[in-house]
Amino acid sequence: MNTDRPPFPPDPRIGVLGSYGGLNTGDEAILTCVLACLRARSPRASLIVFSRDAAHTRVHQPLADEVLHWEGVSYQRLNETLADLDLLVLGGGGVLYDGEARRYLRLVAAAQADGVRTFAYAVGAGPLGEQDDREAVRTVLSAMDDVVVRDEESRLVLEEVGVERGITVTADPALLLPAEPFTSEMMAGEGVPADARLVGMSVREPGRAAEHLDEGDYHTLLAGVADFLVRRLDVHVVFVPMERQDIRHAHAVLSRMAASDRGRIINGVYSPGQILGLMRHFDLVVGMRLHFLIFAALHGLPVLPLPYAGKVFDFARRLGAPTLVGVAREQSGLLLAELDRLWDEFPQRRPELVARVRSLRDLARVTGLRCGALLDGIDTVPAGAGPGPSGAKPPMAAADKT
């Protein structure tokens, strides 16, 4: 390993690696915010994004100077690109979980072997039960220059895996996303009635991150919730897919509604900023997808999270929102009671929500400060030294374990 790399040049080459390429609106929001932060800290940097769909990223991420497709590409070619970097940023978002962690971390390890500094940018972790993924996480993260996670759940997962280094908890980078207009014309194009009271709803597909969801069970549960809202508040329910696969599950919920004529599904393709802008049309939201909930909170809306995973539960707790324990039909009575209370009490609760969101946005900025410490040349500790007996942890912008 080359341990004699000089401090950063004024025009560093920075790689950004994550689940990018238009697969998920939340991940694209994260990439937008990470690139904006890097550009603000180092205006002359070359920003190289490693994407799963390079064509999509080139069109939708104008701050990227280069975009490289990394899946199905020879590792020799990737390693040549990695070796030429000054910094490799992993994340943010949920990249460290079974079946995926080892794939991302293989590239991070290759960069480390060439002496490239590496930074975990508010990543999410878990579930991590597979031995190969656990070993990759334990080895590679312990050798990173700095590790920042977006929630307490991720820190606990990494500690349980055996990552031996300081871990800082901040908040999701997408909390810093700027909104773009979602116009009345767009609403009309989606068939959403004008001047109606609207509730936004987010459902998701079962998968590795939500493998315990029973499709029929939670489809029926959410249809009952939607019908309750129609009766209770005289609303129309607007389903907002955050991935294309969500559309099928939104249709499944809509088909089970007694008042299906009061439901609409957003079918167009919109930027993360436009989906954030859509939130201004809603009066309340109920959702499973984390970034749908983040977007709603940014607009100061009453939010009822449906915690299918620890990251959603953690965000609900930090937001001061109701923290249910799952998404199952037996939760129906509790869920409806929470909705009633949330709607009735929200005028009094709103100032607290706004204050909590402001604090979370401040924490999200801390991640950029820590990454900026590397970019500013403050940290001259060789890659891989890290904390512990063989190397002192460099001074950073905030205390660990926030």
mmCIF file of C-alpha atoms in Angstrom:
data_model
loop_
_atom_site.group_PDB
_atom_site.id
_atom_site.type_symbol
_atom_site.label_atom_id
_atom_site.label_comp_id
_atom_site.label_asym_id
_atom_site.label_seq_id
_atom_site.Cartn_x
_atom_site.Cartn_y
_atom_site.Cartn_z
ATOM 1 C CA MET A 1 0.000 0.000 0.000
ATOM 2 C CA ASN A 2 1.194 3.511 -0.821
ATOM 3 C CA THR A 3 1.255 5.361 2.521
ATOM 4 C CA ASP A 4 3.072 8.467 1.238
ATOM 5 C CA ARG A 5 0.201 10.199 -0.534
ATOM 6 C CA PRO A 6 0.460 13.992 -0.195
ATOM 7 C CA PRO A 7 -2.367 16.167 1.101
ATOM 8 C CA PHE A 8 -5.192 16.815 -1.344
ATOM 9 C CA PRO A 9 -4.423 18.904 -4.417
ATOM 10 C CA PRO A 10 -6.688 21.919 -5.056
ATOM 11 C CA ASP A 11 -8.470 19.950 -7.787
ATOM 12 C CA PRO A 12 -8.905 16.435 -6.337
ATOM 13 C CA ARG A 13 -10.526 13.525 -8.124
ATOM 14 C CA ILE A 14 -13.382 12.280 -5.944
ATOM 15 C CA GLY A 15 -15.312 9.082 -6.624
ATOM 16 C CA VAL A 16 -18.853 8.570 -5.339
ATOM 17 C CA LEU A 17 -20.111 4.990 -5.085
ATOM 18 C CA GLY A 18 -23.655 3.958 -4.179
ATOM 19 C CA SER A 19 -26.967 2.557 -5.374
ATOM 20 C CA TYR A 20 -27.331 5.142 -8.110
ATOM 21 C CA GLY A 21 -28.843 5.074 -11.567
ATOM 22 C CA GLY A 22 -32.526 5.915 -11.193
ATOM 23 C CA LEU A 23 -33.614 2.775 -9.362
ATOM 24 C CA ASN A 24 -34.914 4.615 -6.300
ATOM 25 C CA THR A 25 -36.007 8.230 -5.784
ATOM 26 C CA GLY A 26 -34.500 8.339 -2.306
ATOM 27 C CA ASP A 27 -31.080 7.189 -3.512
ATOM 28 C CA GLU A 28 -31.139 9.789 -6.291
ATOM 29 C CA ALA A 29 -32.002 12.461 -3.722
ATOM 30 C CA ILE A 30 -29.005 11.372 -1.663
ATOM 31 C CA LEU A 31 -26.682 11.527 -4.681
ATOM 32 C CA THR A 32 -27.930 15.018 -5.555
ATOM 33 C CA CYS A 33 -27.137 16.217 -2.040
ATOM 34 C CA VAL A 34 -23.750 14.472 -1.793
ATOM 35 C CA LEU A 35 -22.584 15.944 -5.093
ATOM 36 C CA ALA A 36 -23.814 19.411 -4.108
ATOM 37 C CA CYS A 37 -21.903 19.190 -0.828
ATOM 38 C CA LEU A 38 -18.690 18.027 -2.523
ATOM 39 C CA ARG A 39 -18.950 20.735 -5.170
ATOM 40 C CA ALA A 40 -19.490 23.419 -2.527
ATOM 41 C CA ARG A 41 -16.480 22.242 -0.514
ATOM 42 C CA SER A 42 -14.182 21.781 -3.517
ATOM 43 C CA PRO A 43 -15.375 23.739 -6.579
ATOM 44 C CA ARG A 44 -12.502 22.529 -8.773
ATOM 45 C CA ALA A 45 -12.832 18.851 -7.910
ATOM 46 C CA SER A 46 -13.555 16.241 -10.553
ATOM 47 C CA LEU A 47 -16.593 14.303 -9.353
ATOM 48 C CA ILE A 48 -16.763 10.749 -10.691
ATOM 49 C CA VAL A 49 -19.961 8.789 -10.008
ATOM 50 C CA PHE A 50 -19.976 4.991 -10.111
ATOM 51 C CA SER A 51 -23.507 4.205 -11.289
ATOM 52 C CA ARG A 52 -25.656 1.186 -12.052
ATOM 53 C CA ASP A 53 -27.131 3.060 -15.027
ATOM 54 C CA ALA A 54 -24.561 5.501 -16.341
ATOM 55 C CA ALA A 55 -26.867 6.918 -19.031
ATOM 56 C CA HIS A 56 -29.510 7.848 -16.433
ATOM 57 C CA THR A 57 -26.960 9.445 -14.114
ATOM 58 C CA ARG A 58 -25.400 11.506 -16.910
ATOM 59 C CA VAL A 59 -28.798 13.005 -17.733
ATOM 60 C CA HIS A 60 -30.084 13.567 -14.195
ATOM 61 C CA GLN A 61 -26.945 14.514 -12.235
ATOM 62 C CA PRO A 62 -25.397 17.585 -13.902
ATOM 63 C CA LEU A 63 -22.852 18.065 -11.105
ATOM 64 C CA ALA A 64 -21.114 14.801 -12.033
ATOM 65 C CA ASP A 65 -18.048 15.371 -14.232
ATOM 66 C CA GLU A 66 -17.714 11.700 -15.140
ATOM 67 C CA VAL A 67 -20.070 8.741 -14.792
ATOM 68 C CA LEU A 68 -18.871 5.148 -14.919
ATOM 69 C CA HIS A 69 -20.972 2.020 -15.092
ATOM 70 C CA TRP A 70 -19.542 -0.374 -12.496
ATOM 71 C CA GLU A 71 -21.707 -3.502 -12.702
ATOM 72 C CA GLY A 72 -20.509 -6.118 -15.174
ATOM 73 C CA VAL A 73 -17.304 -4.166 -15.844
ATOM 74 C CA SER A 74 -13.880 -5.777 -15.510
ATOM 75 C CA TYR A 75 -12.239 -5.123 -12.169
ATOM 76 C CA GLN A 76 -8.960 -4.308 -13.902
ATOM 77 C CA ARG A 77 -10.588 -1.310 -15.583
ATOM 78 C CA LEU A 78 -12.332 -0.258 -12.365
ATOM 79 C CA ASN A 79 -9.139 -0.613 -10.353
ATOM 80 C CA GLU A 80 -7.283 1.696 -12.744
ATOM 81 C CA THR A 81 -9.951 4.351 -12.220
ATOM 82 C CA LEU A 82 -10.005 3.835 -8.457
ATOM 83 C CA ALA A 83 -6.222 4.092 -8.167
ATOM 84 C CA ASP A 84 -6.339 7.535 -9.801
ATOM 85 C CA LEU A 85 -8.716 8.946 -7.154
ATOM 86 C CA ASP A 86 -7.788 11.127 -4.198
ATOM 87 C CA LEU A 87 -10.918 10.170 -2.264
ATOM 88 C CA LEU A 88 -13.616 7.528 -2.638
ATOM 89 C CA VAL A 89 -16.948 8.352 -1.000
ATOM 90 C CA LEU A 90 -19.198 5.401 -0.184
ATOM 91 C CA GLY A 91 -22.883 6.232 -0.053
ATOM 92 C CA GLY A 92 -24.831 7.621 1.429
ATOM 93 C CA GLY A 93 -27.909 5.607 2.015
ATOM 94 C CA GLY A 94 -28.551 1.930 2.601
ATOM 95 C CA VAL A 95 -25.694 0.113 0.870
ATOM 96 C CA LEU A 96 -24.470 -2.202 3.626
ATOM 97 C CA TYR A 97 -26.859 -5.128 3.720
ATOM 98 C CA ASP A 98 -26.868 -8.829 2.900
ATOM 99 C CA GLY A 99 -26.029 -9.628 -0.696
ATOM 100 C CA GLU A 100 -24.895 -6.102 -1.557
ATOM 101 C CA ALA A 101 -22.352 -4.975 1.042
ATOM 102 C CA ARG A 102 -19.550 -7.188 -0.234
ATOM 103 C CA ARG A 103 -20.022 -5.894 -3.808
ATOM 104 C CA TYR A 104 -19.631 -2.239 -2.856
ATOM 105 C CA LEU A 105 -16.850 -2.919 -0.389
ATOM 106 C CA ARG A 106 -14.779 -4.827 -2.927
ATOM 107 C CA LEU A 107 -14.316 -1.533 -4.748
ATOM 108 C CA VAL A 108 -13.618 0.336 -1.516
ATOM 109 C CA ALA A 109 -10.991 -2.252 -0.547
ATOM 110 C CA ALA A 110 -9.342 -1.918 -3.969
ATOM 111 C CA ALA A 111 -9.118 1.844 -3.482
ATOM 112 C CA GLN A 112 -7.655 1.390 -0.008
ATOM 113 C CA ALA A 113 -5.005 -0.983 -1.388
ATOM 114 C CA ASP A 114 -3.824 1.855 -3.640
ATOM 115 C CA GLY A 115 -3.650 4.308 -0.751
ATOM 116 C CA VAL A 116 -6.824 6.167 -1.714
ATOM 117 C CA ARG A 117 -8.590 7.779 1.212
ATOM 118 C CA THR A 118 -12.110 6.481 1.823
ATOM 119 C CA PHE A 119 -15.122 8.019 3.545
ATOM 120 C CA ALA A 120 -18.515 6.498 4.453
ATOM 121 C CA TYR A 121 -21.050 9.268 3.818
ATOM 122 C CA ALA A 122 -24.043 8.767 6.156
ATOM 123 C CA VAL A 123 -24.512 5.147 5.115
ATOM 124 C CA GLY A 124 -27.234 2.794 6.303
ATOM 125 C CA ALA A 125 -26.421 -0.710 7.494
ATOM 126 C CA GLY A 126 -28.431 -3.894 7.985
ATOM 127 C CA PRO A 127 -29.622 -6.510 7.882
ATOM 128 C CA LEU A 128 -26.196 -8.167 7.966
ATOM 129 C CA GLY A 129 -26.495 -11.876 8.658
ATOM 130 C CA GLU A 130 -24.432 -13.397 5.834
ATOM 131 C CA GLN A 131 -20.863 -14.213 6.824
ATOM 132 C CA ASP A 132 -19.201 -12.864 3.656
ATOM 133 C CA ASP A 133 -20.939 -9.510 4.021
ATOM 134 C CA ARG A 134 -20.171 -9.291 7.729
ATOM 135 C CA GLU A 135 -16.483 -9.987 7.118
ATOM 136 C CA ALA A 136 -16.289 -7.406 4.325
ATOM 137 C CA VAL A 137 -17.971 -4.774 6.491
ATOM 138 C CA ARG A 138 -15.781 -5.537 9.511
ATOM 139 C CA THR A 139 -12.527 -5.412 7.535
ATOM 140 C CA VAL A 140 -13.116 -2.549 5.101
ATOM 141 C CA LEU A 141 -14.934 -0.102 7.376
ATOM 142 C CA SER A 142 -12.356 -0.550 10.105
ATOM 143 C CA ALA A 143 -9.747 0.701 7.593
ATOM 144 C CA MET A 144 -11.702 3.736 6.329
ATOM 145 C CA ASP A 145 -10.553 7.270 7.108
ATOM 146 C CA ASP A 146 -13.940 8.143 8.588
ATOM 147 C CA VAL A 147 -17.261 6.342 8.976
ATOM 148 C CA VAL A 148 -20.521 8.256 9.291
ATOM 149 C CA VAL A 149 -23.904 6.511 9.483
ATOM 150 C CA ARG A 150 -27.329 8.059 9.111
ATOM 151 C CA ASP A 151 -29.063 6.508 12.126
ATOM 152 C CA GLU A 152 -28.472 4.815 15.450
ATOM 153 C CA GLU A 153 -29.721 1.483 14.134
ATOM 154 C CA SER A 154 -26.871 1.404 11.600
ATOM 155 C CA ARG A 155 -24.270 2.159 14.264
ATOM 156 C CA LEU A 156 -25.546 -0.716 16.393
ATOM 157 C CA VAL A 157 -25.449 -3.074 13.387
ATOM 158 C CA LEU A 158 -21.840 -2.144 12.624
ATOM 159 C CA GLU A 159 -20.771 -2.534 16.234
ATOM 160 C CA GLU A 160 -22.444 -5.952 16.393
ATOM 161 C CA VAL A 161 -20.600 -7.009 13.228
ATOM 162 C CA GLY A 162 -17.323 -6.039 14.886
ATOM 163 C CA VAL A 163 -16.301 -2.764 13.224
ATOM 164 C CA GLU A 164 -13.533 -1.464 15.478
ATOM 165 C CA ARG A 165 -13.342 2.277 15.017
ATOM 166 C CA GLY A 166 -15.216 5.439 15.903
ATOM 167 C CA ILE A 167 -18.607 5.693 14.206
ATOM 168 C CA THR A 168 -20.447 9.008 13.936
ATOM 169 C CA VAL A 169 -24.239 9.176 13.739
ATOM 170 C CA THR A 170 -25.661 12.098 11.749
ATOM 171 C CA ALA A 171 -28.773 12.060 9.532
ATOM 172 C CA ASP A 172 -29.847 11.232 5.998
ATOM 173 C CA PRO A 173 -28.246 13.474 3.330
ATOM 174 C CA ALA A 174 -31.608 13.878 1.555
ATOM 175 C CA LEU A 175 -32.745 16.154 4.383
ATOM 176 C CA LEU A 176 -30.821 18.878 2.524
ATOM 177 C CA LEU A 177 -32.579 18.387 -0.823
ATOM 178 C CA PRO A 178 -34.048 21.594 -2.339
ATOM 179 C CA ALA A 179 -37.647 21.360 -3.537
ATOM 180 C CA GLU A 180 -38.710 21.859 -7.152
ATOM 181 C CA PRO A 181 -42.224 22.848 -8.257
ATOM 182 C CA PHE A 182 -44.856 20.165 -8.708
ATOM 183 C CA THR A 183 -47.365 22.280 -10.570
ATOM 184 C CA SER A 184 -51.130 22.266 -10.752
ATOM 185 C CA GLU A 185 -50.736 21.150 -14.353
ATOM 186 C CA MET A 186 -48.738 18.134 -13.202
ATOM 187 C CA MET A 187 -51.431 17.324 -10.647
ATOM 188 C CA ALA A 188 -54.126 17.542 -13.310
ATOM 189 C CA GLY A 189 -52.072 15.336 -15.610
ATOM 190 C CA GLU A 190 -52.012 12.691 -12.877
ATOM 191 C CA GLY A 191 -55.784 12.882 -12.483
ATOM 192 C CA VAL A 192 -55.652 14.355 -8.981
ATOM 193 C CA PRO A 193 -58.693 16.583 -8.368
ATOM 194 C CA ALA A 194 -58.044 20.250 -7.736
ATOM 195 C CA ASP A 195 -59.105 21.840 -4.449
ATOM 196 C CA ALA A 196 -59.581 18.476 -2.728
ATOM 197 C CA ARG A 197 -58.103 17.499 0.608
ATOM 198 C CA LEU A 198 -55.284 15.039 -0.148
ATOM 199 C CA VAL A 199 -53.486 12.344 1.822
ATOM 200 C CA GLY A 200 -50.227 10.964 0.434
ATOM 201 C CA MET A 201 -49.470 7.271 0.847
ATOM 202 C CA SER A 202 -46.320 5.261 0.153
ATOM 203 C CA VAL A 203 -46.216 1.484 -0.160
ATOM 204 C CA ARG A 204 -43.282 -0.696 -1.139
ATOM 205 C CA GLU A 205 -42.534 -4.124 -2.493
ATOM 206 C CA PRO A 206 -41.335 -6.905 -0.203
ATOM 207 C CA GLY A 207 -37.662 -7.619 -0.739
ATOM 208 C CA ARG A 208 -34.445 -8.206 1.136
ATOM 209 C CA ALA A 209 -35.020 -5.023 3.135
ATOM 210 C CA ALA A 210 -38.611 -6.013 3.950
ATOM 211 C CA GLU A 211 -38.566 -9.792 3.683
ATOM 212 C CA HIS A 212 -41.009 -10.333 6.551
ATOM 213 C CA LEU A 213 -43.853 -8.421 4.901
ATOM 214 C CA ASP A 214 -46.866 -10.532 3.959
ATOM 215 C CA GLU A 215 -48.193 -8.998 0.726
ATOM 216 C CA GLY A 216 -51.876 -9.811 1.114
ATOM 217 C CA ASP A 217 -51.827 -8.864 4.767
ATOM 218 C CA TYR A 218 -50.319 -5.423 4.402
ATOM 219 C CA HIS A 219 -52.208 -4.631 1.192
ATOM 220 C CA THR A 220 -55.481 -5.255 3.054
ATOM 221 C CA LEU A 221 -54.279 -3.271 6.065
ATOM 222 C CA LEU A 222 -53.384 -0.219 3.996
ATOM 223 C CA ALA A 223 -56.610 -0.397 2.004
ATOM 224 C CA GLY A 224 -58.468 -0.251 5.307
ATOM 225 C CA VAL A 225 -56.375 2.734 6.385
ATOM 226 C CA ALA A 226 -57.124 4.529 3.109
ATOM 227 C CA ASP A 227 -60.867 3.865 3.437
ATOM 228 C CA PHE A 228 -60.789 5.135 7.020
ATOM 229 C CA LEU A 229 -59.135 8.360 5.876
ATOM 230 C CA VAL A 230 -61.705 8.831 3.119
ATOM 231 C CA ARG A 231 -64.551 8.472 5.643
ATOM 232 C CA ARG A 232 -62.918 10.372 8.484
ATOM 233 C CA LEU A 233 -61.419 13.325 6.603
ATOM 234 C CA ASP A 234 -63.266 13.338 3.258
ATOM 235 C CA VAL A 235 -59.983 13.019 1.350
ATOM 236 C CA HIS A 236 -58.581 11.637 -1.841
ATOM 237 C CA VAL A 237 -55.619 9.270 -1.347
ATOM 238 C CA VAL A 238 -52.605 9.773 -3.632
ATOM 239 C CA PHE A 239 -50.136 6.883 -3.876
ATOM 240 C CA VAL A 240 -46.551 8.047 -4.514
ATOM 241 C CA PRO A 241 -44.185 5.346 -5.849
ATOM 242 C CA MET A 242 -40.533 5.834 -4.900
ATOM 243 C CA GLU A 243 -39.492 2.906 -7.107
ATOM 244 C CA ARG A 244 -41.204 1.640 -10.242
ATOM 245 C CA GLN A 245 -42.010 -1.655 -8.504
ATOM 246 C CA ASP A 246 -44.076 0.275 -5.956
ATOM 247 C CA ILE A 247 -46.714 0.978 -8.616
ATOM 248 C CA ARG A 248 -47.872 -2.643 -8.673
ATOM 249 C CA HIS A 249 -48.307 -2.668 -4.914
ATOM 250 C CA ALA A 250 -50.142 0.643 -4.972
ATOM 251 C CA HIS A 251 -52.587 -0.867 -7.475
ATOM 252 C CA ALA A 252 -52.991 -3.886 -5.177
ATOM 253 C CA VAL A 253 -53.919 -1.628 -2.253
ATOM 254 C CA LEU A 254 -56.226 0.481 -4.432
ATOM 255 C CA SER A 255 -58.043 -2.642 -5.689
ATOM 256 C CA ARG A 256 -58.874 -3.591 -2.087
ATOM 257 C CA MET A 257 -60.308 -0.181 -1.193
ATOM 258 C CA ALA A 258 -64.078 0.140 -0.881
ATOM 259 C CA ALA A 259 -63.675 3.777 -1.979
ATOM 260 C CA SER A 260 -61.271 3.052 -4.837
ATOM 261 C CA ASP A 261 -62.720 5.989 -6.779
ATOM 262 C CA ARG A 262 -61.039 8.224 -4.184
ATOM 263 C CA GLY A 263 -57.552 6.873 -4.944
ATOM 264 C CA ARG A 264 -54.972 7.997 -7.513
ATOM 265 C CA ILE A 265 -51.496 6.655 -8.316
ATOM 266 C CA ILE A 266 -48.702 8.942 -9.502
ATOM 267 C CA ASN A 267 -47.470 7.298 -12.704
ATOM 268 C CA GLY A 268 -45.159 9.903 -14.231
ATOM 269 C CA VAL A 269 -41.391 10.005 -13.850
ATOM 270 C CA TYR A 270 -40.280 12.943 -11.702
ATOM 271 C CA SER A 271 -37.064 14.170 -10.141
ATOM 272 C CA PRO A 272 -36.513 13.833 -6.374
ATOM 273 C CA GLY A 273 -36.924 17.607 -6.045
ATOM 274 C CA GLN A 274 -40.283 17.447 -7.804
ATOM 275 C CA ILE A 275 -41.481 14.633 -5.525
ATOM 276 C CA LEU A 276 -40.400 16.801 -2.603
ATOM 277 C CA GLY A 277 -42.388 19.656 -4.160
ATOM 278 C CA LEU A 278 -45.430 17.367 -4.473
ATOM 279 C CA MET A 279 -45.656 17.260 -0.683
ATOM 280 C CA ARG A 280 -46.973 20.822 -0.503
ATOM 281 C CA HIS A 281 -50.259 19.569 -1.966
ATOM 282 C CA PHE A 282 -50.848 17.087 0.884
ATOM 283 C CA ASP A 283 -52.541 17.545 4.252
ATOM 284 C CA LEU A 284 -51.223 14.321 5.840
ATOM 285 C CA VAL A 285 -49.053 11.375 4.811
ATOM 286 C CA VAL A 286 -48.903 7.679 5.687
ATOM 287 C CA GLY A 287 -45.923 5.805 4.396
ATOM 288 C CA MET A 288 -43.457 2.972 4.333
ATOM 289 C CA ARG A 289 -40.632 4.400 2.204
ATOM 290 C CA LEU A 290 -38.089 6.297 4.286
ATOM 291 C CA HIS A 291 -37.507 9.156 1.855
ATOM 292 C CA PHE A 292 -41.209 9.683 1.282
ATOM 293 C CA LEU A 293 -41.441 10.295 5.024
ATOM 294 C CA ILE A 294 -38.374 12.553 4.985
ATOM 295 C CA PHE A 295 -39.875 14.639 2.171
ATOM 296 C CA ALA A 296 -43.163 14.992 4.062
ATOM 297 C CA ALA A 297 -41.373 16.011 7.256
ATOM 298 C CA LEU A 298 -39.433 18.679 5.346
ATOM 299 C CA HIS A 299 -42.793 20.247 4.461
ATOM 300 C CA GLY A 300 -43.973 20.133 8.077
ATOM 301 C CA LEU A 301 -46.765 17.634 7.444
ATOM 302 C CA PRO A 302 -48.325 15.252 9.963
ATOM 303 C CA VAL A 303 -46.534 11.958 9.303
ATOM 304 C CA LEU A 304 -47.529 8.408 10.228
ATOM 305 C CA PRO A 305 -44.601 6.078 9.467
ATOM 306 C CA LEU A 306 -45.235 2.378 8.845
ATOM 307 C CA PRO A 307 -41.993 0.849 10.132
ATOM 308 C CA TYR A 308 -41.218 -2.246 8.084
ATOM 309 C CA ALA A 309 -37.497 -1.859 8.975
ATOM 310 C CA GLY A 310 -35.294 -0.372 11.660
ATOM 311 C CA LYS A 311 -34.345 2.689 9.592
ATOM 312 C CA VAL A 312 -38.013 3.775 9.421
ATOM 313 C CA PHE A 313 -38.539 3.150 13.126
ATOM 314 C CA ASP A 314 -35.403 5.152 13.914
ATOM 315 C CA PHE A 315 -36.563 8.098 11.784
ATOM 316 C CA ALA A 316 -40.017 8.021 13.378
ATOM 317 C CA ARG A 317 -38.417 8.141 16.819
ATOM 318 C CA ARG A 318 -36.144 11.044 15.909
ATOM 319 C CA LEU A 319 -39.076 12.896 14.352
ATOM 320 C CA GLY A 320 -41.299 12.414 17.380
ATOM 321 C CA ALA A 321 -43.853 10.652 15.166
ATOM 322 C CA PRO A 322 -45.902 7.638 16.278
ATOM 323 C CA THR A 323 -43.619 4.591 16.502
ATOM 324 C CA LEU A 324 -45.679 1.533 15.640
ATOM 325 C CA VAL A 325 -44.013 -1.861 15.841
ATOM 326 C CA GLY A 326 -44.835 -3.314 12.439
ATOM 327 C CA VAL A 327 -47.037 -3.500 9.364
ATOM 328 C CA ALA A 328 -49.531 -6.292 9.949
ATOM 329 C CA ARG A 329 -53.312 -6.633 10.006
ATOM 330 C CA GLU A 330 -53.402 -7.038 13.778
ATOM 331 C CA GLN A 331 -51.998 -3.491 14.011
ATOM 332 C CA SER A 332 -55.112 -2.046 12.352
ATOM 333 C CA GLY A 333 -56.885 -0.760 15.461
ATOM 334 C CA LEU A 334 -53.742 0.843 16.883
ATOM 335 C CA LEU A 335 -52.889 2.387 13.524
ATOM 336 C CA LEU A 336 -56.315 3.980 13.081
ATOM 337 C CA ALA A 337 -56.266 5.291 16.628
ATOM 338 C CA GLU A 338 -52.838 6.867 16.000
ATOM 339 C CA LEU A 339 -54.132 8.474 12.804
ATOM 340 C CA ASP A 340 -57.057 9.986 14.680
ATOM 341 C CA ARG A 341 -54.794 11.354 17.398
ATOM 342 C CA LEU A 342 -52.198 12.595 14.903
ATOM 343 C CA TRP A 343 -54.775 14.586 12.934
ATOM 344 C CA ASP A 344 -56.470 16.064 15.992
ATOM 345 C CA GLU A 345 -53.275 17.009 17.855
ATOM 346 C CA PHE A 346 -51.059 18.107 14.973
ATOM 347 C CA PRO A 347 -51.670 21.879 15.219
ATOM 348 C CA GLN A 348 -50.153 21.725 18.707
ATOM 349 C CA ARG A 349 -47.415 19.274 17.664
ATOM 350 C CA ARG A 350 -46.260 21.094 14.544
ATOM 351 C CA PRO A 351 -43.751 23.481 16.224
ATOM 352 C CA GLU A 352 -41.975 20.487 17.773
ATOM 353 C CA LEU A 353 -41.865 18.708 14.406
ATOM 354 C CA VAL A 354 -40.379 21.775 12.717
ATOM 355 C CA ALA A 355 -37.723 22.052 15.436
ATOM 356 C CA ARG A 356 -36.814 18.362 15.160
ATOM 357 C CA VAL A 357 -36.497 18.586 11.381
ATOM 358 C CA ARG A 358 -34.263 21.623 11.765
ATOM 359 C CA SER A 359 -32.013 19.643 14.125
ATOM 360 C CA LEU A 360 -31.876 16.705 11.722
ATOM 361 C CA ARG A 361 -30.890 19.029 8.871
ATOM 362 C CA ASP A 362 -28.093 20.411 11.042
ATOM 363 C CA LEU A 363 -26.894 16.861 11.682
ATOM 364 C CA ALA A 364 -27.004 16.108 7.957
ATOM 365 C CA ARG A 365 -24.644 19.045 7.410
ATOM 366 C CA VAL A 366 -22.162 17.533 9.869
ATOM 367 C CA THR A 367 -21.476 14.723 7.403
ATOM 368 C CA GLY A 368 -20.360 17.278 4.838
ATOM 369 C CA LEU A 369 -18.120 18.959 7.400
ATOM 370 C CA ARG A 370 -16.375 15.697 8.183
ATOM 371 C CA CYS A 371 -15.903 14.908 4.505
ATOM 372 C CA GLY A 372 -14.738 18.472 3.996
ATOM 373 C CA ALA A 373 -12.049 17.946 6.611
ATOM 374 C CA LEU A 374 -10.482 15.420 4.258
ATOM 375 C CA LEU A 375 -10.928 17.671 1.246
ATOM 376 C CA ASP A 376 -9.326 20.620 3.017
ATOM 377 C CA GLY A 377 -6.215 18.579 3.748
ATOM 378 C CA ILE A 378 -6.789 18.645 7.527
ATOM 379 C CA ASP A 379 -6.414 14.879 7.790
ATOM 380 C CA THR A 380 -2.968 13.709 6.671
ATOM 381 C CA VAL A 381 -3.212 10.323 8.373
ATOM 382 C CA PRO A 382 -2.524 7.610 5.760
ATOM 383 C CA ALA A 383 -5.523 5.660 4.527
ATOM 384 C CA GLY A 384 -6.165 2.690 6.756
ATOM 385 C CA ALA A 385 -4.484 4.089 9.868
ATOM 386 C CA GLY A 386 -7.775 5.028 11.517
ATOM 387 C CA PRO A 387 -8.308 5.012 15.295
ATOM 388 C CA GLY A 388 -6.769 2.615 17.726
ATOM 389 C CA PRO A 389 -3.267 1.638 18.846
ATOM 390 C CA SER A 390 -1.640 2.031 15.394
ATOM 391 C CA GLY A 391 -2.997 5.465 14.547
ATOM 392 C CA ALA A 392 -4.656 8.395 16.301
ATOM 393 C CA LYS A 393 -8.083 9.441 15.098
ATOM 394 C CA PRO A 394 -7.767 12.847 13.386
ATOM 395 C CA PRO A 395 -9.670 15.855 14.699
ATOM 396 C CA MET A 396 -13.070 16.241 13.077
ATOM 397 C CA ALA A 397 -15.991 18.625 13.056
ATOM 398 C CA ALA A 398 -18.257 16.855 15.529
ATOM 399 C CA ALA A 399 -18.125 14.325 18.325
ATOM 400 C CA ASP A 400 -18.613 10.643 17.591
ATOM 401 C CA LYS A 401 -21.861 8.877 18.408
ATOM 402 C CA THR A 402 -23.960 11.993 18.082
#
